[in-house]
């Protein structure tokens, strides 16, 4: 792999978006040289979610050393930071959200003055932590994460499959890691890292870095685990999980961790992962992270998946017994290029991570499961875009790919419109040229941040040929304008021909399709998605009995069924909703179900209130915040 090194000035500030050329190691470097990535300073690359001023002083390496205390639900220890400062810089600004700092010293043990500034309560930005450098290039911060650190979810044994041991996982994206790691928490400021974590036996610890050797038995009922990530990553990708977990290999560089009672089902579900990595490499170049492992977490995990390097985190709710939801695995794997290798410099450009990944995911699905499945999944995405645009208006400003905020419109814009943008470009220039272009984009921006403007410029310089093609592509309209451009490469209209006929037959004559049980999961979802909005209790009972909806093993389908049942105030589904919401914390399922209950006024609100009273404490901070907003009527 190419090492990145560059003169200090360039590392502190690079407006150029070229790859750094290798430079001779500096004479003063004491430790083995670490890879350092440049930062961007162009106006659109300035991250409003961080307090850091990386052009003045930036963190290049983080070394964590701490203990997990499951009884107190606390992580405490030290973070030692390497700092690269411009000449004359006296201080460095880090991000902190509630960190309890005991003291900060330099490498000689000298105390350094620091100050925690005003806290921004809205949105989790937290407060600036300003440290006087006084010539120091290494800072040792002794601290404790707050008891309510929103990046950390401490699970009781009852929230695990095994019911005996507690569990802990972290979730960094987007700006949660500042609640447990004192660093510059911005996607545009990459850092290498290492960690030593101690945990009580028999728990195992995994991280988004490579585990070093065997755990060390400390003789006091605890073990120490060490990890290294020698490639610079944005700090939202530092992640940790600890619990009673086992590992099972899939291929030479792939494997899965899960609780002992889940590992067999988890392993069977993700058995295609090695093949997916091979397919991904064939598309867009070498997998650069060494191992690709996954951990299947307890159902409280608030997302479907999270692309933590070398250790994707997954919800157990994707396990269907037939691999029908493992577009999810393809998605998190694809982030090893789009997101983890080339990263959006600011969260308003999330589509650079999620849209490019959703396109790439579909290409992996096509390579591993064939064109039919890929086209059906693309057609579901397209329907999602159209539904969202119909809901919010085709020219609503939030429907541009490049936004100045986060992405509030679910997955329709950053994910699906982003994917359809690349699909459209691919159709216009042809797959061969498009794939070569995307591969060079990853290669030339590896381990670096990027912006929408850079992406656009790179396409203009390295892909587009001639004015007619430039006009046909409508690149700026796709990236910077709301709505869906006219040249969109629509999905194959015949992708769901049979299902769409069955929907018509049901709508006009009430015919429940006998073929349903033989359909693909995407076909079943398409059918349920397109049923009439209003259904009577008798119709719901008949659909449930004939299609086996209550008994489905696929949680995506269960979710659609429960949603449609609640929208029609179908009492027999309430116990199932109660059970589902009591076990599952995945925000994508939980928040909409509470929303439907809330919408159903005098029927639904008492049910929502009763269920939430017992489930709220078991949800992750992200899920809880989402449901709180629903229950506040926002
Ligand atoms: N990176 C996201 C998860 C995420 C997004 C965390 C925004 C925090 C803020 C992850 O790759 C993702 O997109 N997960 C999806 C699955 C995917 C198949 C659409 C999810 O969790 O549903
Ligand atoms: Zn993603």
XYZ file of C-alpha atoms and ligand atoms in Angstrom:
657
model
C 0.000 0.000 0.000
C 1.116 3.502 -0.741
C 2.124 5.473 2.333
C 0.890 8.999 2.533
C 3.346 11.538 3.771
C 3.686 15.192 2.985
C 5.240 18.360 4.266
C 3.632 19.695 7.426
C 1.922 22.594 5.721
C 0.135 20.256 3.351
C -1.038 17.940 6.084
C -2.449 20.821 8.015
C -4.167 22.316 5.037
C -4.664 20.957 1.594
C -7.128 22.575 -0.746
C -5.815 20.445 -3.553
C -7.611 17.177 -4.054
C -4.674 15.300 -5.467
C -2.999 12.338 -3.819
C -0.049 13.260 -1.659
C 3.255 12.149 -3.057
C 5.539 10.170 -0.792
C 8.143 12.375 0.893
C 11.241 11.333 2.828
C 10.582 10.651 6.518
C 11.348 13.613 8.743
C 14.576 13.256 10.691
C 12.932 13.972 14.041
C 10.249 11.276 13.873
C 10.781 9.139 16.983
C 8.255 6.328 16.528
C 7.587 4.092 13.550
C 6.161 6.422 11.007
C 2.429 6.585 10.842
C 0.344 7.310 7.835
C -1.089 10.824 7.907
C -3.932 12.032 5.688
C -4.389 15.589 4.460
C -7.322 17.757 5.457
C -9.376 20.027 3.207
C -9.809 23.736 3.789
C -12.040 24.836 0.914
C -15.180 26.586 2.246
C -17.566 23.756 1.410
C -15.310 21.304 3.293
C -15.581 23.181 6.597
C -17.459 20.986 9.062
C -19.943 22.970 11.163
C -20.407 19.987 13.516
C -16.924 20.190 14.995
C -15.187 22.767 17.154
C -11.804 21.661 15.824
C -9.629 24.078 13.883
C -7.492 21.482 12.151
C -5.577 24.015 10.066
C -4.177 25.344 13.368
C -3.611 22.091 15.208
C -4.868 18.588 14.524
C -4.896 15.171 16.086
C -3.126 12.542 13.968
C -3.162 9.540 16.303
C -5.308 8.410 19.247
C -4.191 5.815 21.820
C -6.959 4.692 24.176
C -6.330 2.814 27.393
C -9.358 2.135 29.490
C -11.493 -0.112 31.601
C -15.076 -1.118 31.055
C -17.034 -1.131 34.307
C -20.327 -2.902 33.654
C -21.646 -2.416 37.193
C -21.222 1.356 37.061
C -21.806 1.460 33.287
C -18.699 3.563 32.901
C -15.688 3.631 30.580
C -12.710 5.369 32.170
C -9.026 5.706 31.443
C -6.767 7.742 29.227
C -6.563 8.971 25.678
C -3.105 9.895 24.427
C -3.159 12.095 21.345
C -0.436 12.941 18.842
C -0.765 16.518 17.696
C 0.431 18.224 14.555
C 0.403 21.998 15.030
C 1.161 24.884 12.698
C 4.160 26.890 13.816
C 3.158 29.417 16.427
C -0.026 27.543 17.365
C -0.537 27.648 21.124
C -3.634 25.567 21.537
C -5.643 22.734 20.100
C -9.432 22.439 20.104
C -11.088 19.036 20.551
C -14.742 18.004 20.681
C -16.315 16.912 23.933
C -19.849 16.066 24.900
C -19.997 15.525 28.624
C -16.518 14.010 29.076
C -15.374 14.186 32.698
C -11.737 15.187 32.535
C -9.444 14.633 35.513
C -6.233 16.071 34.090
C -4.229 16.600 30.938
C -0.448 16.210 30.778
C 2.280 16.212 28.161
C 4.650 13.293 27.534
C 6.858 14.417 30.451
C 3.938 14.414 32.885
C 3.663 18.200 32.968
C 0.107 19.431 33.508
C -1.412 21.406 30.660
C -4.102 24.031 31.119
C -7.438 23.352 29.435
C -10.924 24.738 29.306
C -14.307 23.328 28.349
C -16.357 25.995 26.588
C -20.076 26.539 26.290
C -22.182 23.491 25.616
C -24.528 23.444 22.626
C -27.451 21.284 23.791
C -29.121 21.016 20.367
C -27.963 18.301 18.025
C -25.187 16.792 20.123
C -22.423 19.176 19.077
C -21.278 19.369 22.682
C -18.592 21.799 23.781
C -15.087 22.764 22.662
C -12.250 21.390 24.772
C -9.348 23.803 24.340
C -5.919 22.677 25.541
C -2.844 24.910 25.888
C -0.065 23.145 24.012
C 2.917 24.863 25.569
C 5.113 23.108 23.029
C 3.638 19.645 23.637
C 3.087 17.296 20.686
C 1.644 14.502 22.813
C -1.333 14.979 25.137
C -2.425 12.500 27.771
C -6.025 13.021 28.828
C -7.247 11.238 31.930
C -11.035 11.053 31.772
C -14.298 9.240 32.178
C -17.165 8.992 29.718
C -20.415 10.341 31.195
C -22.908 7.782 32.497
C -25.313 8.768 29.742
C -22.747 8.849 26.888
C -24.983 8.548 23.849
C -22.382 6.616 21.834
C -22.408 3.782 24.350
C -25.247 1.403 24.975
C -24.855 -0.805 28.029
C -27.244 -3.733 27.828
C -28.544 -5.695 30.773
C -28.287 -9.504 30.535
C -32.048 -9.572 29.793
C -31.379 -7.595 26.604
C -29.061 -10.306 25.272
C -29.888 -13.673 23.750
C -27.975 -15.523 26.464
C -29.605 -13.606 29.368
C -26.567 -14.191 31.608
C -23.922 -11.580 30.780
C -24.177 -7.849 30.073
C -23.225 -6.396 26.705
C -21.819 -3.094 25.475
C -21.555 -1.575 22.039
C -20.679 1.857 20.701
C -22.115 3.775 17.766
C -20.080 6.735 16.538
C -21.774 8.061 13.413
C -22.436 10.854 13.058
C -21.124 12.884 16.020
C -21.631 10.582 18.999
C -18.033 9.524 19.608
C -17.266 12.820 21.364
C -19.258 11.371 24.292
C -16.560 8.772 24.943
C -13.404 9.792 23.046
C -11.765 13.209 23.464
C -10.616 13.963 19.934
C -11.425 16.037 16.871
C -14.669 14.367 15.891
C -15.019 15.340 12.261
C -15.262 13.109 9.173
C -12.620 15.297 7.479
C -9.933 14.808 10.171
C -8.509 11.312 9.884
C -6.528 9.664 12.629
C -4.762 6.372 13.151
C -5.527 4.765 16.511
C -4.737 1.983 18.929
C -6.473 0.806 22.080
C -6.035 -1.314 25.172
C -9.377 -2.184 26.752
C -9.971 -4.241 29.878
C -13.190 -6.134 30.538
C -14.413 -8.700 33.064
C -14.162 -12.389 32.170
C -15.633 -14.129 30.236
C -16.513 -11.194 27.999
C -14.711 -10.744 24.701
C -13.963 -7.319 23.237
C -13.923 -6.487 19.527
C -13.159 -3.172 17.873
C -12.985 -1.578 14.444
C -9.242 -2.258 14.480
C -7.142 -5.380 14.249
C -6.870 -7.346 17.487
C -3.239 -7.881 18.532
C -2.430 -11.352 19.837
C -4.324 -13.136 22.580
C -6.051 -11.274 25.416
C -3.886 -10.794 28.494
C -5.229 -12.343 31.714
C -4.804 -9.698 34.402
C -5.343 -12.148 37.258
C -8.108 -10.057 38.823
C -11.016 -11.526 36.935
C -10.345 -9.221 34.015
C -8.615 -9.450 30.645
C -6.946 -6.806 28.487
C -7.461 -6.666 24.713
C -5.317 -4.612 22.364
C -6.174 -3.279 18.918
C -4.473 -1.289 16.199
C -5.849 0.668 13.244
C -2.798 1.727 11.283
C -4.768 3.412 8.515
C -6.063 6.922 9.134
C -9.830 6.875 9.653
C -12.379 9.527 10.543
C -13.046 9.142 14.264
C -16.744 8.268 13.851
C -15.418 4.884 12.725
C -13.796 4.014 16.052
C -16.088 1.386 17.553
C -16.165 -1.194 20.293
C -18.377 -4.085 21.390
C -18.036 -6.366 24.408
C -20.080 -9.368 25.413
C -20.257 -13.120 25.637
C -19.506 -13.692 21.949
C -18.020 -16.410 19.768
C -16.265 -16.210 16.428
C -16.760 -18.369 13.369
C -14.705 -18.095 10.178
C -16.347 -17.766 6.753
C -13.392 -17.431 4.349
C -9.684 -16.743 4.740
C -10.194 -13.100 5.707
C -13.872 -13.078 6.679
C -15.744 -14.190 9.766
C -18.573 -13.403 12.135
C -18.968 -12.843 15.885
C -22.233 -13.334 17.748
C -23.595 -14.602 21.022
C -23.227 -18.400 21.308
C -26.937 -19.082 20.785
C -27.012 -16.861 17.675
C -23.703 -17.741 16.020
C -24.968 -20.690 13.934
C -27.879 -18.733 12.420
C -25.694 -15.660 11.958
C -22.964 -17.662 10.261
C -25.400 -19.351 7.879
C -26.946 -16.010 6.946
C -23.643 -14.303 6.053
C -21.999 -17.314 4.431
C -21.717 -15.435 1.111
C -19.530 -12.690 2.562
C -16.179 -13.890 1.235
C -17.742 -14.125 -2.207
C -19.044 -10.575 -1.789
C -15.571 -9.270 -0.945
C -14.189 -10.962 -4.051
C -16.979 -9.432 -6.163
C -16.390 -5.978 -4.662
C -12.654 -6.152 -5.339
C -13.294 -7.159 -8.913
C -15.485 -4.113 -9.363
C -13.533 -1.333 -7.684
C -10.132 -2.538 -6.581
C -8.304 -4.204 -3.750
C -9.924 -4.468 -0.295
C -7.421 -2.453 1.694
C -8.283 -3.207 5.294
C -6.984 -6.756 5.733
C -9.765 -8.667 7.479
C -13.492 -8.207 6.985
C -15.309 -9.474 10.061
C -18.811 -8.763 11.310
C -20.531 -8.853 14.651
C -24.226 -9.600 14.987
C -25.321 -7.552 17.992
C -28.342 -7.889 20.271
C -31.599 -6.458 18.838
C -31.212 -3.164 20.751
C -28.676 -2.008 18.124
C -30.300 1.123 16.649
C -29.272 0.578 13.011
C -29.430 -2.145 10.423
C -25.692 -2.040 10.068
C -22.695 0.175 10.693
C -19.604 0.014 8.530
C -16.986 0.004 11.287
C -13.695 -0.879 9.556
C -12.660 -4.550 9.761
C -15.716 -5.160 11.981
C -19.123 -4.355 10.517
C -21.805 -4.094 13.217
C -25.142 -5.718 12.316
C -28.632 -5.935 13.758
C -29.823 -9.517 14.315
C -33.137 -8.484 12.738
C -31.686 -8.940 9.253
C -31.455 -12.702 9.782
C -34.293 -14.240 7.773
C -32.979 -17.767 7.333
C -32.648 -17.386 3.557
C -30.106 -14.553 3.095
C -32.824 -12.342 1.626
C -31.799 -9.272 3.650
C -28.091 -9.444 3.123
C -28.016 -6.588 0.720
C -27.266 -5.136 4.157
C -23.937 -6.976 4.275
C -23.155 -5.897 0.708
C -23.941 -2.334 1.784
C -21.685 -2.263 4.838
C -18.929 -4.007 2.877
C -19.190 -1.439 0.073
C -18.548 1.283 2.647
C -15.004 -0.133 2.887
C -14.493 1.925 -0.295
C -17.215 4.602 -0.273
C -17.184 6.093 3.209
C -14.250 4.460 4.900
C -11.620 4.923 2.171
C -13.063 8.104 0.658
C -15.133 9.960 3.230
C -17.597 12.841 3.069
C -15.743 15.810 4.584
C -19.012 17.191 5.979
C -22.251 15.440 6.929
C -24.249 17.546 4.459
C -22.465 15.520 1.771
C -23.588 12.202 3.294
C -24.696 11.046 -0.130
C -20.998 10.649 -1.002
C -20.902 7.913 1.625
C -24.413 6.501 1.452
C -25.463 7.061 -2.155
C -22.227 5.782 -3.654
C -22.431 2.833 -1.252
C -26.051 2.065 -2.173
C -25.070 1.995 -5.854
C -22.065 -0.217 -5.070
C -24.246 -2.455 -2.869
C -26.550 -3.064 -5.825
C -23.594 -3.987 -8.029
C -22.403 -6.530 -5.447
C -25.923 -7.961 -5.186
C -26.005 -8.256 -8.982
C -22.630 -10.032 -9.042
C -23.460 -12.466 -6.235
C -27.243 -12.988 -6.577
C -27.904 -12.059 -10.192
C -29.535 -9.328 -12.231
C -33.123 -10.130 -11.343
C -32.647 -9.629 -7.613
C -30.541 -6.498 -8.161
C -33.168 -4.954 -10.466
C -35.940 -5.722 -8.007
C -34.030 -4.132 -5.148
C -33.323 -1.104 -7.354
C -37.024 -0.864 -8.204
C -37.890 -0.767 -4.494
C -35.400 2.081 -4.054
C -36.906 3.969 -6.978
C -40.385 3.620 -5.498
C -38.999 4.986 -2.232
C -37.656 8.082 -4.032
C -40.979 8.703 -5.767
C -42.963 8.195 -2.548
C -40.769 10.634 -0.646
C -40.848 13.260 -3.389
C -44.629 12.926 -3.555
C -44.773 13.459 0.190
C -42.408 16.420 0.584
C -42.766 17.996 -2.861
C -40.633 17.449 -5.943
C -38.744 20.675 -5.409
C -38.315 20.657 -1.624
C -34.799 22.004 -0.920
C -33.860 19.002 1.258
C -34.146 16.758 -1.792
C -30.831 17.887 -3.313
C -28.025 15.366 -2.778
C -25.678 18.000 -1.403
C -27.385 19.632 1.564
C -26.222 21.940 4.289
C -27.494 19.738 7.064
C -27.968 16.098 7.878
C -30.439 13.952 6.042
C -33.903 14.065 7.467
C -35.659 12.406 4.567
C -34.886 8.859 5.593
C -32.985 6.909 3.015
C -34.756 8.234 -0.091
C -32.417 11.064 -0.997
C -28.868 10.456 0.266
C -29.171 6.690 -0.335
C -31.585 6.036 -3.164
C -31.396 9.229 -5.203
C -27.609 9.030 -4.733
C -27.599 5.490 -6.092
C -29.855 6.412 -9.009
C -27.546 9.273 -9.877
C -24.632 6.874 -10.351
C -26.854 4.382 -12.125
C -27.890 7.123 -14.552
C -24.283 8.128 -15.215
C -23.380 4.465 -15.689
C -26.163 4.012 -18.288
C -25.136 7.119 -20.212
C -21.360 6.579 -20.395
C -21.478 2.783 -20.320
C -20.418 0.390 -17.585
C -16.826 -0.028 -18.694
C -15.997 3.644 -18.584
C -18.035 4.245 -15.455
C -16.420 1.424 -13.498
C -12.927 2.556 -14.477
C -13.796 6.071 -13.369
C -15.211 5.039 -9.994
C -12.205 2.824 -9.325
C -9.793 5.689 -9.949
C -11.919 7.929 -7.704
C -11.407 5.472 -4.826
C -7.716 4.982 -5.639
C -6.886 8.648 -5.990
C -8.748 9.710 -2.844
C -7.927 6.727 -0.673
C -7.789 7.617 3.038
C -8.905 11.160 2.276
C -11.986 13.316 2.696
C -14.022 14.528 -0.282
C -16.803 16.974 -1.138
C -19.601 17.129 -3.697
C -17.644 19.779 -5.607
C -14.612 17.493 -5.816
C -16.771 14.599 -6.999
C -18.333 16.765 -9.689
C -14.991 18.145 -10.825
C -13.449 14.680 -10.938
C -16.288 13.468 -13.154
C -15.856 16.448 -15.473
C -12.092 15.926 -15.737
C -11.782 12.152 -15.718
C -15.059 10.802 -17.071
C -17.107 13.133 -19.226
C -16.222 13.256 -22.918
C -17.470 16.188 -24.954
C -20.192 18.739 -24.501
C -23.081 16.638 -25.701
C -22.299 14.027 -23.052
C -21.862 16.681 -20.375
C -25.303 18.021 -21.217
C -26.906 14.607 -21.264
C -25.517 13.777 -17.809
C -26.996 16.793 -15.966
C -24.395 16.343 -13.242
C -24.893 19.611 -11.386
C -28.640 19.221 -11.449
C -28.333 15.763 -9.913
C -25.978 16.865 -7.171
C -27.068 20.372 -6.307
C -30.736 20.732 -7.331
C -33.807 19.312 -5.617
C -36.018 16.633 -7.148
C -35.349 13.938 -9.689
C -33.695 14.958 -12.996
C -35.456 13.984 -16.204
C -32.673 11.708 -17.435
C -33.013 9.250 -14.513
C -32.313 5.641 -15.522
C -35.614 4.154 -14.413
C -35.782 0.599 -13.144
C -36.849 -2.159 -15.486
C -40.664 -1.785 -15.631
C -41.019 -5.551 -15.850
C -39.018 -6.184 -12.640
C -42.246 -6.755 -10.719
C -44.613 -7.536 -13.574
C -46.178 -10.551 -11.844
C -46.502 -8.804 -8.480
C -48.018 -5.701 -9.968
C -50.630 -7.875 -11.703
C -51.344 -9.538 -8.357
C -51.801 -6.132 -6.717
C -54.345 -5.209 -9.395
C -56.127 -8.524 -8.938
C -56.341 -7.961 -5.189
C -57.501 -4.376 -5.527
C -60.174 -5.159 -8.083
C -61.359 -8.608 -7.001
C -59.885 -9.289 -3.571
C -57.805 -12.176 -4.903
C -54.991 -13.131 -2.539
C -52.083 -14.409 -4.676
C -51.436 -18.125 -4.312
C -47.933 -17.618 -5.704
C -46.906 -15.341 -2.792
C -45.031 -17.966 -0.784
C -42.807 -18.696 -3.778
C -41.928 -15.071 -4.363
C -38.633 -13.393 -3.540
C -38.557 -11.196 -0.428
C -38.430 -8.106 -2.664
C -41.565 -9.310 -4.484
C -43.372 -9.929 -1.219
C -42.408 -6.444 -0.022
C -43.554 -4.874 -3.262
C -46.924 -6.595 -2.897
C -47.426 -5.471 0.701
C -46.207 -1.950 -0.107
C -48.786 -1.534 -2.853
C -51.893 -2.926 -1.195
C -54.752 -0.461 -0.725
C -54.086 1.854 2.243
C -57.469 1.103 3.761
C -58.195 -2.484 4.684
C -60.927 -3.917 6.895
C -60.279 -6.242 9.816
C -61.660 -9.123 7.734
C -59.326 -8.327 4.865
C -56.330 -8.098 7.207
C -57.265 -11.369 8.887
C -57.544 -13.070 5.496
C -54.213 -11.675 4.285
C -52.536 -12.769 7.505
C -54.025 -16.260 7.415
C -53.307 -16.860 3.729
C -49.871 -15.262 3.459
C -48.614 -16.176 6.930
C -47.718 -12.584 7.723
C -47.671 -12.925 11.522
C -45.412 -15.938 11.195
C -42.909 -14.489 8.736
C -39.246 -15.006 9.537
C -38.301 -11.836 7.677
C -38.419 -8.733 9.872
C -38.641 -6.359 6.907
C -41.895 -8.101 5.969
C -43.032 -8.284 9.594
C -42.516 -4.539 9.825
C -44.638 -3.854 6.704
C -47.349 -6.138 8.066
C -47.424 -4.501 11.491
C -47.389 -1.023 9.992
C -50.307 -1.810 7.725
C -52.211 -3.474 10.566
C -51.800 -0.447 12.858
C -52.750 1.994 10.105
C -56.063 0.150 10.022
C -56.483 -0.085 13.810
C -56.338 -3.865 13.697
C -56.515 -4.962 17.341
C -55.316 -8.556 16.883
C -51.881 -7.228 15.787
C -51.325 -5.168 18.936
C -49.752 -7.992 21.004
C -47.317 -8.658 18.137
C -46.441 -4.973 17.964
C -45.918 -4.949 21.712
C -43.598 -7.970 21.564
C -41.670 -6.581 18.584
C -41.147 -3.147 20.145
C -40.119 -4.736 23.433
C -37.307 -6.649 21.784
C -36.134 -4.629 18.797
C -34.450 -1.216 19.086
C -33.705 -0.638 15.402
C -34.840 2.949 14.798
C -35.989 2.271 11.234
C -38.653 -0.116 12.590
C -39.373 1.359 16.000
C -39.912 5.021 15.182
C -42.424 4.501 12.322
C -44.482 2.031 14.377
C -44.780 4.563 17.200
C -45.546 7.214 14.568
C -48.457 5.204 13.177
C -49.797 4.594 16.686
C -49.500 8.302 17.411
C -51.276 9.157 14.165
C -54.108 6.832 15.105
C -55.229 9.259 17.813
C -57.627 7.971 20.430
C -57.086 4.375 19.301
C -53.313 4.357 18.965
C -51.932 6.868 21.451
C -52.875 4.948 24.602
C -51.219 1.851 23.101
C -48.093 3.843 22.222
C -47.915 5.360 25.695
C -48.353 2.009 27.411
C -45.665 0.286 25.310
C -43.178 3.171 25.421
C -43.411 3.390 29.209
C -41.822 -0.042 29.440
C -39.514 0.017 26.383
C -38.037 3.540 26.466
C -35.173 2.719 28.829
C -34.120 -0.236 26.714
C -33.663 1.823 23.542
C -30.420 3.383 22.336
C -30.183 7.184 22.689
C -30.699 7.577 18.916
C -33.895 5.524 18.875
C -35.118 7.123 22.090
C -34.595 10.639 20.711
C -36.552 9.715 17.565
C -39.486 8.208 19.475
C -39.478 11.082 21.987
C -40.050 13.458 19.084
C -42.939 11.328 17.842
C -44.508 11.160 21.294
C -44.126 14.922 21.695
C -46.138 15.320 18.515
C -43.260 16.913 16.586
N -23.674 4.320 7.952
C -25.000 3.833 7.997
C -25.631 3.915 9.353
C -25.792 5.319 9.891
C -26.280 6.332 9.089
C -25.475 5.591 11.200
C -26.412 7.611 9.609
C -25.606 6.859 11.711
C -26.064 7.889 10.914
C -25.080 2.398 7.509
O -24.162 2.073 6.525
C -26.424 2.203 6.890
O -26.702 2.854 5.929
N -27.238 1.314 7.430
C -28.561 1.021 6.929
C -28.560 -0.244 6.125
C -28.616 -0.103 4.641
C -28.776 -1.455 3.967
C -29.553 0.904 4.079
C -29.463 0.794 8.125
O -28.984 0.833 9.253
O -30.656 0.579 7.922
Zn -24.580 3.066 4.729
